[in-house]
XYZ file of C-alpha atoms in Angstrom:
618
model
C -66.245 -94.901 63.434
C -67.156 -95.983 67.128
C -64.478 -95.820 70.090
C -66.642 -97.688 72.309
C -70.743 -98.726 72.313
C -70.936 -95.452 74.476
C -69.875 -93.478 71.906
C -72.619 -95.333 69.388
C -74.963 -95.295 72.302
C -74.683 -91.121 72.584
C -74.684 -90.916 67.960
C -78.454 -92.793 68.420
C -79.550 -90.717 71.315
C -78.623 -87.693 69.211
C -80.484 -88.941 65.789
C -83.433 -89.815 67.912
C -83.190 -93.663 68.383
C -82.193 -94.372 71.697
C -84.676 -94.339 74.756
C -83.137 -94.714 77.993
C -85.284 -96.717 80.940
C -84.477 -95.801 84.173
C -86.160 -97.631 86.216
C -85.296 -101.070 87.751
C -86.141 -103.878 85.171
C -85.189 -107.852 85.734
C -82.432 -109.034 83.303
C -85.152 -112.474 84.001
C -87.684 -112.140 81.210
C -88.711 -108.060 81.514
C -86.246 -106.936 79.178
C -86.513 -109.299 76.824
C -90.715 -109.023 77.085
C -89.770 -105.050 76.124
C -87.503 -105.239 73.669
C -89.849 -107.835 71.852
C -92.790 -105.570 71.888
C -90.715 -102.800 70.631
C -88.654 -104.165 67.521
C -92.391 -105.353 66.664
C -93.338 -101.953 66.172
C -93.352 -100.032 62.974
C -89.682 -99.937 61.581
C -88.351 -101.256 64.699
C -88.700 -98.952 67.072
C -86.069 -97.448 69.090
C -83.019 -99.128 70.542
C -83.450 -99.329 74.364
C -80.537 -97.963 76.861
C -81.862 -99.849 80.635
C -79.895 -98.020 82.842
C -80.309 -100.210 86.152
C -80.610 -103.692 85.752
C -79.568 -104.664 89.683
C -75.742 -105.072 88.525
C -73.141 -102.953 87.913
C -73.934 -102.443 84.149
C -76.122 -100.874 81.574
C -77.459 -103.368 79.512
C -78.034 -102.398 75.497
C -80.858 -103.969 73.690
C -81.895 -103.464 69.872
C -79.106 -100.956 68.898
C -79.166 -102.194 65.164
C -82.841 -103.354 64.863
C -83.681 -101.168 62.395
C -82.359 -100.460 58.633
C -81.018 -96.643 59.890
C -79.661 -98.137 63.254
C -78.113 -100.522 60.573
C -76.500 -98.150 58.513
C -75.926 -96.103 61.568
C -74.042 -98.842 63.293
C -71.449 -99.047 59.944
C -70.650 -95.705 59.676
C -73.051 -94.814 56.334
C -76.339 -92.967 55.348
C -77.813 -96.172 53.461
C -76.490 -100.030 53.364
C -76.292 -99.277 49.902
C -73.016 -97.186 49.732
C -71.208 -100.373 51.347
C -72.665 -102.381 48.830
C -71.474 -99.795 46.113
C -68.088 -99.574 47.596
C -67.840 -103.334 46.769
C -68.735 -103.173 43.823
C -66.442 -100.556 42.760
C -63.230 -102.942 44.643
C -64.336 -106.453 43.385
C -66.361 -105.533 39.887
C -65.114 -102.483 37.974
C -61.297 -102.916 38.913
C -60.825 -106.629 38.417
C -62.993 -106.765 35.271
C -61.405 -107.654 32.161
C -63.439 -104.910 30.364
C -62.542 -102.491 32.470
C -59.582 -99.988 30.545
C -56.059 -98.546 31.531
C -58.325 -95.498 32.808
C -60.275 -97.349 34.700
C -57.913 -99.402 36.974
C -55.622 -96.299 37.010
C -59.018 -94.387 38.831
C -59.101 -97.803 40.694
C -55.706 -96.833 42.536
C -56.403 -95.268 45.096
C -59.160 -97.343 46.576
C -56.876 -99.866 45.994
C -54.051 -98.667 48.157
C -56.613 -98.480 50.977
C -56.681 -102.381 51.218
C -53.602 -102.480 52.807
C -54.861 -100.044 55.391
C -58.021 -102.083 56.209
C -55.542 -104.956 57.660
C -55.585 -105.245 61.920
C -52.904 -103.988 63.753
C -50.990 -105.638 66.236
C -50.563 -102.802 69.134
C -48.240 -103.108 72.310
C -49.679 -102.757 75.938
C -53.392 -102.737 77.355
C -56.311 -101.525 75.371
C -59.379 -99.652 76.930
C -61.198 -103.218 77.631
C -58.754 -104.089 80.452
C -58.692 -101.210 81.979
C -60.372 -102.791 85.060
C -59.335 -106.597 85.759
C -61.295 -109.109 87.247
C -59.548 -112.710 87.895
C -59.992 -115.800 90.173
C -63.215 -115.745 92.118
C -63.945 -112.020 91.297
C -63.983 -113.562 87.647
C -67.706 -113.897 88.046
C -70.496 -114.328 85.440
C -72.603 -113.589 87.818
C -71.700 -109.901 87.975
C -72.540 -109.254 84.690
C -76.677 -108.633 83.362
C -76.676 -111.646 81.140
C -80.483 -112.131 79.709
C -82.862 -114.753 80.845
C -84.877 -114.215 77.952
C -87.804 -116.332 78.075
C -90.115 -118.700 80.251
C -88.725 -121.967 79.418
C -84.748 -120.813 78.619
C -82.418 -123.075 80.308
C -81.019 -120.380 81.910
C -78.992 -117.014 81.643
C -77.556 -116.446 77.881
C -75.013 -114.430 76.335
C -76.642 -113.413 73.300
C -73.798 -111.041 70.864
C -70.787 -112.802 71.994
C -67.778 -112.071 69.892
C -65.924 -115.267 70.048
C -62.764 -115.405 69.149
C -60.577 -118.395 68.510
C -57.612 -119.618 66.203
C -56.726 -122.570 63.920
C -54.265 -124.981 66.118
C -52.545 -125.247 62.893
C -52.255 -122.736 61.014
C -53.172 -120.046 63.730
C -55.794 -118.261 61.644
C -58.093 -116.616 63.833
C -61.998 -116.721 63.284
C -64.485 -114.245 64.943
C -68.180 -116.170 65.543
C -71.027 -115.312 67.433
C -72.107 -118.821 69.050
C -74.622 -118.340 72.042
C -72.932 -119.041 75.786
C -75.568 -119.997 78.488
C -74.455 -119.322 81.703
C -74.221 -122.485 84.216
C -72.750 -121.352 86.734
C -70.364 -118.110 87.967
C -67.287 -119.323 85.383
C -68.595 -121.556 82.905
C -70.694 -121.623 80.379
C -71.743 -123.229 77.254
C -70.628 -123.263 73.623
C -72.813 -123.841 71.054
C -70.829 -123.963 68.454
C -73.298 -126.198 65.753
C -70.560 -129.005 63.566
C -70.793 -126.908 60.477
C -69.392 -123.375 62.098
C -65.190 -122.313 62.191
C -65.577 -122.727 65.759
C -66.196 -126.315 65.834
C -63.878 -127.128 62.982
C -61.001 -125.140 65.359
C -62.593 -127.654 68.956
C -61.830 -130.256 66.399
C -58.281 -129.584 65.792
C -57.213 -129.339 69.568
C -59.244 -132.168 70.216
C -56.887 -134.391 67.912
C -53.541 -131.957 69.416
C -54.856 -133.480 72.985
C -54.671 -129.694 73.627
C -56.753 -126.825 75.702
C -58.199 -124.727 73.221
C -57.820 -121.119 74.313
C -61.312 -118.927 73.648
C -61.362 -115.087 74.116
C -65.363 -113.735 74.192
C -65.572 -109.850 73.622
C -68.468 -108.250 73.559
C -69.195 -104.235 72.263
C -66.939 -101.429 71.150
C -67.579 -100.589 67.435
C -70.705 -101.965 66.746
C -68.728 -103.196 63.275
C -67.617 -105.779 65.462
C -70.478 -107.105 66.623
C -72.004 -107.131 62.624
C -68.882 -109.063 61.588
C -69.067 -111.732 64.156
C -71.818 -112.472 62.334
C -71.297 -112.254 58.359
C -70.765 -114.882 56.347
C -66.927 -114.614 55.927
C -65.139 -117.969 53.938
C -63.391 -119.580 56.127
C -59.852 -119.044 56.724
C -60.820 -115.210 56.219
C -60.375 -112.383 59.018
C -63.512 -111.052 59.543
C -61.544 -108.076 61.258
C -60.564 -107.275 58.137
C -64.009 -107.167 56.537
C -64.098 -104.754 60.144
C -61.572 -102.639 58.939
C -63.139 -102.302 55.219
C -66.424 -101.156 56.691
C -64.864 -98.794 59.389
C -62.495 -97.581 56.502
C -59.272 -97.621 59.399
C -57.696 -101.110 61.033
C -58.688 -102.824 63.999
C -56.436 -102.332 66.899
C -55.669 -105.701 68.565
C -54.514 -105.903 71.874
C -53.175 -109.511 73.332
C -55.513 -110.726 76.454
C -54.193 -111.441 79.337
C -54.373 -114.922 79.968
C -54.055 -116.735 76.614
C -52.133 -115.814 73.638
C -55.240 -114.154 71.465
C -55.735 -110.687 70.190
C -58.912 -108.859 70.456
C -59.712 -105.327 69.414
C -58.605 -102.918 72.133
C -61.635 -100.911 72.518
C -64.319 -103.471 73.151
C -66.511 -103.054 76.410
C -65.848 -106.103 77.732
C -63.804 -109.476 77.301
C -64.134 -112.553 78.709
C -60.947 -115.030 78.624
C -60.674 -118.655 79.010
C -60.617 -122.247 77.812
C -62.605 -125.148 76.553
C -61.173 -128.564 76.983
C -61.692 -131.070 74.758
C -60.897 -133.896 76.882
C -63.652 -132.697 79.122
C -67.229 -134.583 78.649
C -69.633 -132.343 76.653
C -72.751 -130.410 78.775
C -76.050 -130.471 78.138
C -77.003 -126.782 77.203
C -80.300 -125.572 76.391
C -83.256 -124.808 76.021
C -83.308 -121.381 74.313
C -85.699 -119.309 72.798
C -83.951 -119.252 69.270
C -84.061 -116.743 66.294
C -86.263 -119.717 64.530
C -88.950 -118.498 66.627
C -89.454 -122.006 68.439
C -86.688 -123.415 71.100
C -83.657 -125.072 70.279
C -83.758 -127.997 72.300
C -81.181 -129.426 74.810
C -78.266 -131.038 73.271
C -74.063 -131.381 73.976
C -71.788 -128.739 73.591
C -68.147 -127.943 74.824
C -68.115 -126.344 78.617
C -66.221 -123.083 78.537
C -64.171 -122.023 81.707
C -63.388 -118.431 82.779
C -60.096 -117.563 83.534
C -60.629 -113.646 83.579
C -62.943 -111.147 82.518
C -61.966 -107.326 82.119
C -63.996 -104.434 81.243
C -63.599 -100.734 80.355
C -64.229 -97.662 82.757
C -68.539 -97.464 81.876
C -68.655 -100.414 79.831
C -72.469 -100.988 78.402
C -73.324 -104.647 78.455
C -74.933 -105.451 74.607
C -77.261 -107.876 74.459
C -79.937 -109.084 71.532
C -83.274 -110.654 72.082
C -84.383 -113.670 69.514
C -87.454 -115.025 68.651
C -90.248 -114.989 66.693
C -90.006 -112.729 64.109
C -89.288 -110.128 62.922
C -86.513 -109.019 65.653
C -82.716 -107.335 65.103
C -81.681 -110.031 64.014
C -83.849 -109.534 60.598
C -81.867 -105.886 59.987
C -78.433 -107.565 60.778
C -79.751 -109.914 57.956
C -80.709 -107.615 55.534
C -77.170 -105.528 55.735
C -75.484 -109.130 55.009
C -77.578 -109.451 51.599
C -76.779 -105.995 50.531
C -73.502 -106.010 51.419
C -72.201 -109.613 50.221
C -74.690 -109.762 46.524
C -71.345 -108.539 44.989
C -68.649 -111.433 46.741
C -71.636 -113.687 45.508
C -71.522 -113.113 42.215
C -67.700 -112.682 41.696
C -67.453 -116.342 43.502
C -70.683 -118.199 43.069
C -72.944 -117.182 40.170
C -72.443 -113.842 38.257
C -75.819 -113.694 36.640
C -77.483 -112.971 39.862
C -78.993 -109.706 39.823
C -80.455 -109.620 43.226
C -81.028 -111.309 46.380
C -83.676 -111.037 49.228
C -84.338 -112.972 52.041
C -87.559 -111.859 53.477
C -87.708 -111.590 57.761
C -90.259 -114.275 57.610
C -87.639 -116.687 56.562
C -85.618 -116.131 59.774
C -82.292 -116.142 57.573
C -82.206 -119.708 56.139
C -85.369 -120.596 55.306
C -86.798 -118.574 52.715
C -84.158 -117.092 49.950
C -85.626 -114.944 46.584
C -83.220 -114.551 43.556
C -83.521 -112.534 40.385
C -80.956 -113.771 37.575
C -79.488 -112.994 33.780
C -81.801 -115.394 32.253
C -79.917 -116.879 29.280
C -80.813 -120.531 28.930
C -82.814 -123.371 29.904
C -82.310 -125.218 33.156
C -80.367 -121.985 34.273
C -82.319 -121.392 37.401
C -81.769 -125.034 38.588
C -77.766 -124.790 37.784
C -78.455 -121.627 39.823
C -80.240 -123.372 43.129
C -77.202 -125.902 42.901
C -74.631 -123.924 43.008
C -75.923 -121.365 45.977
C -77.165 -124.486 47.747
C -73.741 -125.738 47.832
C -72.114 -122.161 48.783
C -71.076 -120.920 52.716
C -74.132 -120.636 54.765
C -76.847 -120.713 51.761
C -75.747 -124.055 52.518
C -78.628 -123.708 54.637
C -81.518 -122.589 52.525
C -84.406 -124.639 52.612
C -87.221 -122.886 50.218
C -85.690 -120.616 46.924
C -87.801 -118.657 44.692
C -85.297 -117.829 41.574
C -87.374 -115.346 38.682
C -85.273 -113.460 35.736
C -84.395 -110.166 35.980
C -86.655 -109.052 33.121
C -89.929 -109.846 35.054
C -89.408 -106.995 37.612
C -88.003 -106.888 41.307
C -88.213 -109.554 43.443
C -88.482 -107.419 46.334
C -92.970 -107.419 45.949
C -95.209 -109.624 47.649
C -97.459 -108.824 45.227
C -95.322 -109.701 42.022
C -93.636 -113.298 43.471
C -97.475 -114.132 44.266
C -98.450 -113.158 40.484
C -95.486 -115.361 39.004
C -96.443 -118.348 41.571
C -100.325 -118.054 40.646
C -99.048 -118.652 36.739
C -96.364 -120.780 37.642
C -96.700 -124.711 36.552
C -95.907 -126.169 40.128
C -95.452 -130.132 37.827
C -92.628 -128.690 36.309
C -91.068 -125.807 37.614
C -90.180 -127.398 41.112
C -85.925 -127.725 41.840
C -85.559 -130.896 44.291
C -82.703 -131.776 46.491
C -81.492 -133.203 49.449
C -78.336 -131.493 51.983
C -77.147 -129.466 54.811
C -79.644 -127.583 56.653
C -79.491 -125.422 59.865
C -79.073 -127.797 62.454
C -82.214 -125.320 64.534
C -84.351 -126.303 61.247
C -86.827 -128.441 63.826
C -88.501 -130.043 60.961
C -86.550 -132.737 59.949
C -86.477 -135.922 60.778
C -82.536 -136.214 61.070
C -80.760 -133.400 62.819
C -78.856 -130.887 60.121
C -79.865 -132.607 57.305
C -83.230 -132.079 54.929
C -85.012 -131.524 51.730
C -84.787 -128.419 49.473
C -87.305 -126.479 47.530
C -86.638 -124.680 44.305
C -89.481 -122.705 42.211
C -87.679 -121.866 38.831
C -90.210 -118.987 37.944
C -87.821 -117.377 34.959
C -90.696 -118.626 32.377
C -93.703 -117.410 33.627
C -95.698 -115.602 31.428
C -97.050 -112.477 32.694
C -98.603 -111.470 30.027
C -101.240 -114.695 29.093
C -104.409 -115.810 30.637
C -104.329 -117.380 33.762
C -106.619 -119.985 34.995
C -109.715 -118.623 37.301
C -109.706 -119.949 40.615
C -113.769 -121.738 41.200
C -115.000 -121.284 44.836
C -118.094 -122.741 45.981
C -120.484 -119.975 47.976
C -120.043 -122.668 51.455
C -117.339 -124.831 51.881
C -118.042 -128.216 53.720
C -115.706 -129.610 56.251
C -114.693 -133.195 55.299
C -111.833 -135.810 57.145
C -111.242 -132.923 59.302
C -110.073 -130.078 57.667
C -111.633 -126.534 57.833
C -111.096 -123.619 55.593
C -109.747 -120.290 56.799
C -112.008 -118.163 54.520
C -109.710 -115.354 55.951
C -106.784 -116.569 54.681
C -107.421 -117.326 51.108
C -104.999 -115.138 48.715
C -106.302 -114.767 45.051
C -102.453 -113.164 44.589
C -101.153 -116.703 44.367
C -104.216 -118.869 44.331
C -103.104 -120.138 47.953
C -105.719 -121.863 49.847
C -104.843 -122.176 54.065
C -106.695 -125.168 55.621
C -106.911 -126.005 59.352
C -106.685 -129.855 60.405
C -108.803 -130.454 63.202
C -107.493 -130.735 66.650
C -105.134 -132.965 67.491
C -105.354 -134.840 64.102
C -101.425 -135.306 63.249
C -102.084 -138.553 60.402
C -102.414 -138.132 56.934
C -105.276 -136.178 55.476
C -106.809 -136.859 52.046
C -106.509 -132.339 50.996
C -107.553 -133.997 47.473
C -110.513 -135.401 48.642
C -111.529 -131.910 49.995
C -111.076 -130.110 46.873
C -112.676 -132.367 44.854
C -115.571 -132.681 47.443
C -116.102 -128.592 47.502
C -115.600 -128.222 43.508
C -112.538 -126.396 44.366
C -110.903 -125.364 41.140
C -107.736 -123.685 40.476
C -106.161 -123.225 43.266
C -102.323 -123.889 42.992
C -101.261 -123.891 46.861
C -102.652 -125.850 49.576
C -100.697 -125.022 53.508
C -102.388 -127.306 55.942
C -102.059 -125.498 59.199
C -103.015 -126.975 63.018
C -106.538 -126.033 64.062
C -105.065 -123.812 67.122
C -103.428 -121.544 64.651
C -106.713 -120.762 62.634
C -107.322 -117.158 63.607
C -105.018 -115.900 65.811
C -101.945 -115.166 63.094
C -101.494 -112.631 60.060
C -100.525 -113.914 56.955
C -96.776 -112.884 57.230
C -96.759 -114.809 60.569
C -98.176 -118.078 58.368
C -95.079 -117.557 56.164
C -92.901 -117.976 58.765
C -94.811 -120.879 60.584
C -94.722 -122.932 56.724
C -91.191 -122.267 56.241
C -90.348 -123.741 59.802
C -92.405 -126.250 60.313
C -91.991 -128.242 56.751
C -88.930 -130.332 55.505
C -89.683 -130.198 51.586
C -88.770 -134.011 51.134
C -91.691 -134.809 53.539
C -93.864 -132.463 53.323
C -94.242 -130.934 50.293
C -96.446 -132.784 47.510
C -98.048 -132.795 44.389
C -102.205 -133.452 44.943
C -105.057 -133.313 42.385
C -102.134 -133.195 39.412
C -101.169 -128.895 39.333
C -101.581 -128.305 43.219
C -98.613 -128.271 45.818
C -99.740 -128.911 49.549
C -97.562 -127.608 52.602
C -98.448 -130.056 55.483
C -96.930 -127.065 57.830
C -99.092 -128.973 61.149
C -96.270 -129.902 64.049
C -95.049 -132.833 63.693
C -95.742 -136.505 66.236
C -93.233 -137.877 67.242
C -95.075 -141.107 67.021
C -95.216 -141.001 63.441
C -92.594 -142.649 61.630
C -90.349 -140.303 59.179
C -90.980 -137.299 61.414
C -88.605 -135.350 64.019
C -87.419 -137.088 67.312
C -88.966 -133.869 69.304
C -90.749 -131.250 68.250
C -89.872 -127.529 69.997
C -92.517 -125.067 71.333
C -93.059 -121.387 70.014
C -91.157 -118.976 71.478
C -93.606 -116.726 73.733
C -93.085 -114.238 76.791
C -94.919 -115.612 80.340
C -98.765 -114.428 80.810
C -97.004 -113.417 84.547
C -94.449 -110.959 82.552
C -96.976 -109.867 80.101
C -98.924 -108.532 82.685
C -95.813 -107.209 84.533
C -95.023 -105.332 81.591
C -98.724 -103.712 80.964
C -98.992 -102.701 84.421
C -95.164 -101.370 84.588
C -95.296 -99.706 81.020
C -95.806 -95.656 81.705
C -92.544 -96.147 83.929
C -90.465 -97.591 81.231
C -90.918 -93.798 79.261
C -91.358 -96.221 76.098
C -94.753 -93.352 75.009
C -98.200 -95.551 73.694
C -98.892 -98.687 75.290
C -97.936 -101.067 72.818
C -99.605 -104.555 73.736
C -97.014 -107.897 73.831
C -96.935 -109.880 70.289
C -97.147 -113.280 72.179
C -100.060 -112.943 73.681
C -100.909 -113.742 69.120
C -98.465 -116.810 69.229
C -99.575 -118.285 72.388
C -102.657 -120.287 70.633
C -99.324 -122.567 68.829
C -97.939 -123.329 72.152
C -98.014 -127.609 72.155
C -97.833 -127.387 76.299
C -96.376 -125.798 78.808
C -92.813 -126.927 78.183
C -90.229 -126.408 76.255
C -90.976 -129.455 73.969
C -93.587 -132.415 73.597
């Protein structure tokens, strides 16, 4: 594997998927107005080296936002062979099928495990070879990203953050955003439901200082296991050390007593103190594609930073999607489909979470149909599992009806589906960025059990009158209706946020047929493509609210932002994530000296039309 993101940095520029920008950019908004535009592009683009940012260091964007940066980044071809390594550890050798043959071929895969475990290793690693403490312990020397216009200020965006249990002194590796406040401290945003918080907790009750070690690059296996969904209590440098096939070295820091891998770029030591008053942090332009709002987290103080000899600052850019993020994402469902089934549910045959679902929202399952009521047992159990804990909208089909992984075949079983009896309901955990609900962390869920659809039968012809009359202020997107799934997308006119009578409509225009309604603002009518109204549904609907049988076989979305002044709905409701029209235009006019090759225009200049005002939040 990697001895440093240098080393990755030169394998990409070599395979053709690194460009290096030489000229001065801002670390304020240009490089994250770039990097948008460019992991937009067909297959993600390129990963972008700027090489003078007005600091000392390099700063790395997009380095995995693509599926062969992906692979690239773990060491393999395709995401598949990890995947197929798993299933030869966890399936074939501890099945009770499986004969003396079998395991005995097992063995030697096997007696890698105990390989794959960190290493303790005496001395300094390669990320303290240069030392910075007291006031030269700045955060202010380092190219930390102001990403967008109404950010609350300069983020650390692929921390590495390392902590340990105050009791058992089991170490956890998340990535948990940091926004800079001032030259040594920072936020934590550490949301109640992550390892991080749980470990705050527990030195909160010990009336202790909780030592907190932030690396960032190295092995870019780092980086991807920060973010994985590892059980807790699990080393997710030891998931590092299956993917890299060798241990991670782990050198002590130098101010606390907590081991980080000895080759990372950079590290940044220090404390949070739980007997300190928690700091409003925020806004930031989140991977939701809308802005997490400001809210109370722990204050983290620096008590050292070191660095190697030509460290490269990594940083990722979040949004609206799709971004890296979305390739980091789809590693994590190839690689962990095989933990899932030996833990959670064995008949599952495949998962997908498509980008529009920005991780949480949207979640697509294929399973061993055997019985009735399956799917829902199904929904239940992933629903209650790690971080699908978070999953707000499942689609679960059998395995027989074909792959899950079409568009074009989940809209076919939807069209036929019968959404009066085929709906999952529940209530729990969701992401506590899910905007849409009306109590923080905590929402409706949405199952479709689509394992009895019939394919094969007649399916009922959707009637549409030749001109469609506008009535209680809706208009139809004549654009945007998909025959696939019999979806119709209506527009509420502007500035209407009360309830609107979609049944009336129908029944009005002789609409027959048609099994979805989404109910979309007016200001969002023609600006978006139909992926981007996938993504806008998902995130702006909590399924207990606003999802709902009308005219007997068809479900509405009411996916319109939500007033604040109407009872049952969120507190605040966030703005879209977009890019300044001032850096937009810095960008067009700077773009032939970036080297980046045909213009490629910003995406926000599409989103901009679902901005609520000019702040962060109404």
């Amino acid at each position: 594997m990697y001895r440093n993101l240098t080393e990755y940095i030169n394998k990409l520029e070599s395979a053709g998927e690194l460009v290096r920008i030489s000229t001065l950019v801002s670390t304020r908004e240009e490089i994250a107005e770039i990097t948008d535009r460019v992991v937009k592009s067909e297959g993600g683009g390129r990963a972008l080296l700027f090489e003078n940012t007005g600091t000392e260091f390099p700063v790395l964007t997009n380095m995995m936002g693509s599926s062969r940066r992906m692979a690239m980044a773990l060491g393999v071809e395709r995401l598949e062979d990890i995947a197929q390594r798993l299933n030869t550890l966890l399936g074939d050798a501890l099945s009770p099928k499986a004969t003396l043959m079998d395991k005995l071929r097992m063995l030697p895969l096997l007696a890698d495990v105990s390989k794959w475990f960190p290493k303790n290793v005496s001395g300094r690693g390669e990320c303290q070879q240069v030392v910075w403490q007291g006031e030269e312990a700045s955060l202010e020397r380092l190219p930390l990203l102001h990403s967008w216009e109404s950010d609350g200020g300069a983020f650390v965006t692929l921390p590495m953050v390392n902590t340990v249990d105050a009791e058992t002194g089991i170490r956890n590796v998340g990535m948990y955003r940091m926004q800079r406040f001032d030259a040594h401290t920072t936020g934590m945003h550490w949301h109640v439901h992550k390892t991080g918080a749980r470990h705050y907790e527990g030195y909160k009750r010990r009336g202790e200082r909780m030592p907190v070690v932030v690396t960032l690059g190295g092995d870019p296996v780092y980086t991807y296991c920060a973010t994985a969904p590892m059980p807790d209590n699990m080393d997710e440098y030891l998931l590092a050390g299956f993917l890299r096939r060798k241990p991670v070295r782990l050198v002590k820091a130098l101010t606390c007593d907590i081991r980080i891998p000895e080759d990372c770029d950079f590290v940044i030591e220090g404390y949070v103190d739980p007997t300190e008053e928690k700091v409003v942090e925020g806004d930031f332009g989140d991977h939701t594609g809308f802005y997490s709002l400001k809210d109370l987290y722990p204050r983290f103080h620096v008590t050292a930073i070191t660095h190697r000899r030509g460290a490269v600052y990594p940083a990722t850019v979040v949004g609206v999607p799709p971004q890296e993020d979305a390739y980091i994402s789809e590693a994590t469902e190839k690689i962990f489909l095989a933990p899932i089934r030996l833990a959670i549910q064995p008949e599952i045959e495949d998962l997908w979470m498509p980008v529009e679902g920005t991780s949480h929202n949207i979640a697509v399952l294929s399973i061993a149909k055997r019985y009735e009521a399956q799917a829902a047992k199904v929904a239940q159990a992933m629903w209650g599992a790690g971080q699908m804990m978070f999953n707000k909208y499942m689609l679960i089909t059998s395995a027989s009806q074909g792959s899950i992984r079409s568009y074009r075949h989940l809209g076919e079983l939807l069209r036929r589906a019968d959404v009066s009896r085929c709906l999952v309901r529940a209530e729990g955990v969701l992401d506590v960025l899910d905007h849409a609900t009306a109590t923080c962390g905590v929402g409706g869920k949405l199952a479709f059990d689509l394992t009895d659809v019939d394919l094969q039968g007649d399916v009922e012809p959707v009637v549409m009158p030749d001109c469609v009359e506008m009535t209680d202020g809706i208009a139809l997107c004549n654009d945007c209706f998909a025959k696939s799934c019999a979806l119709l997308v209506l527009f509420a006119e502007q500035g209407r946020y009360d309830a609107i009578d979609v049944e009336a409509f129908l029944r009005h225009n002789n609409i027959i047929g048609v099994r979805y309604v989404a109910l979309f603002d007016y200001n969002a009518s023609y600006s978006l493509l139909p992926s981007d109204l996938l993504w806008l549904a998902a995130a702006n609907t909590d399924p207990r609210r606003d999802v709902r049988l009308v005219a007997e076989k068809t479900l509405l979305f009411d996916a319109r932002s939500k007033s604040r002044d109407v009872e049952g709905n969120p507190r605040r409701f966030p703005n879209v994530v977009t890019s300044s029209e001032r850096v937009i235009r810095l960008v067009d006019s700077r773009w032939t000296e970036y080297g980046l090759g045909e213009f490629i225009p910003s995406p926000s200049m599409r989103y901009r039309t679902l901005r609520l005002s000019d702040k962060a939040e109404w």
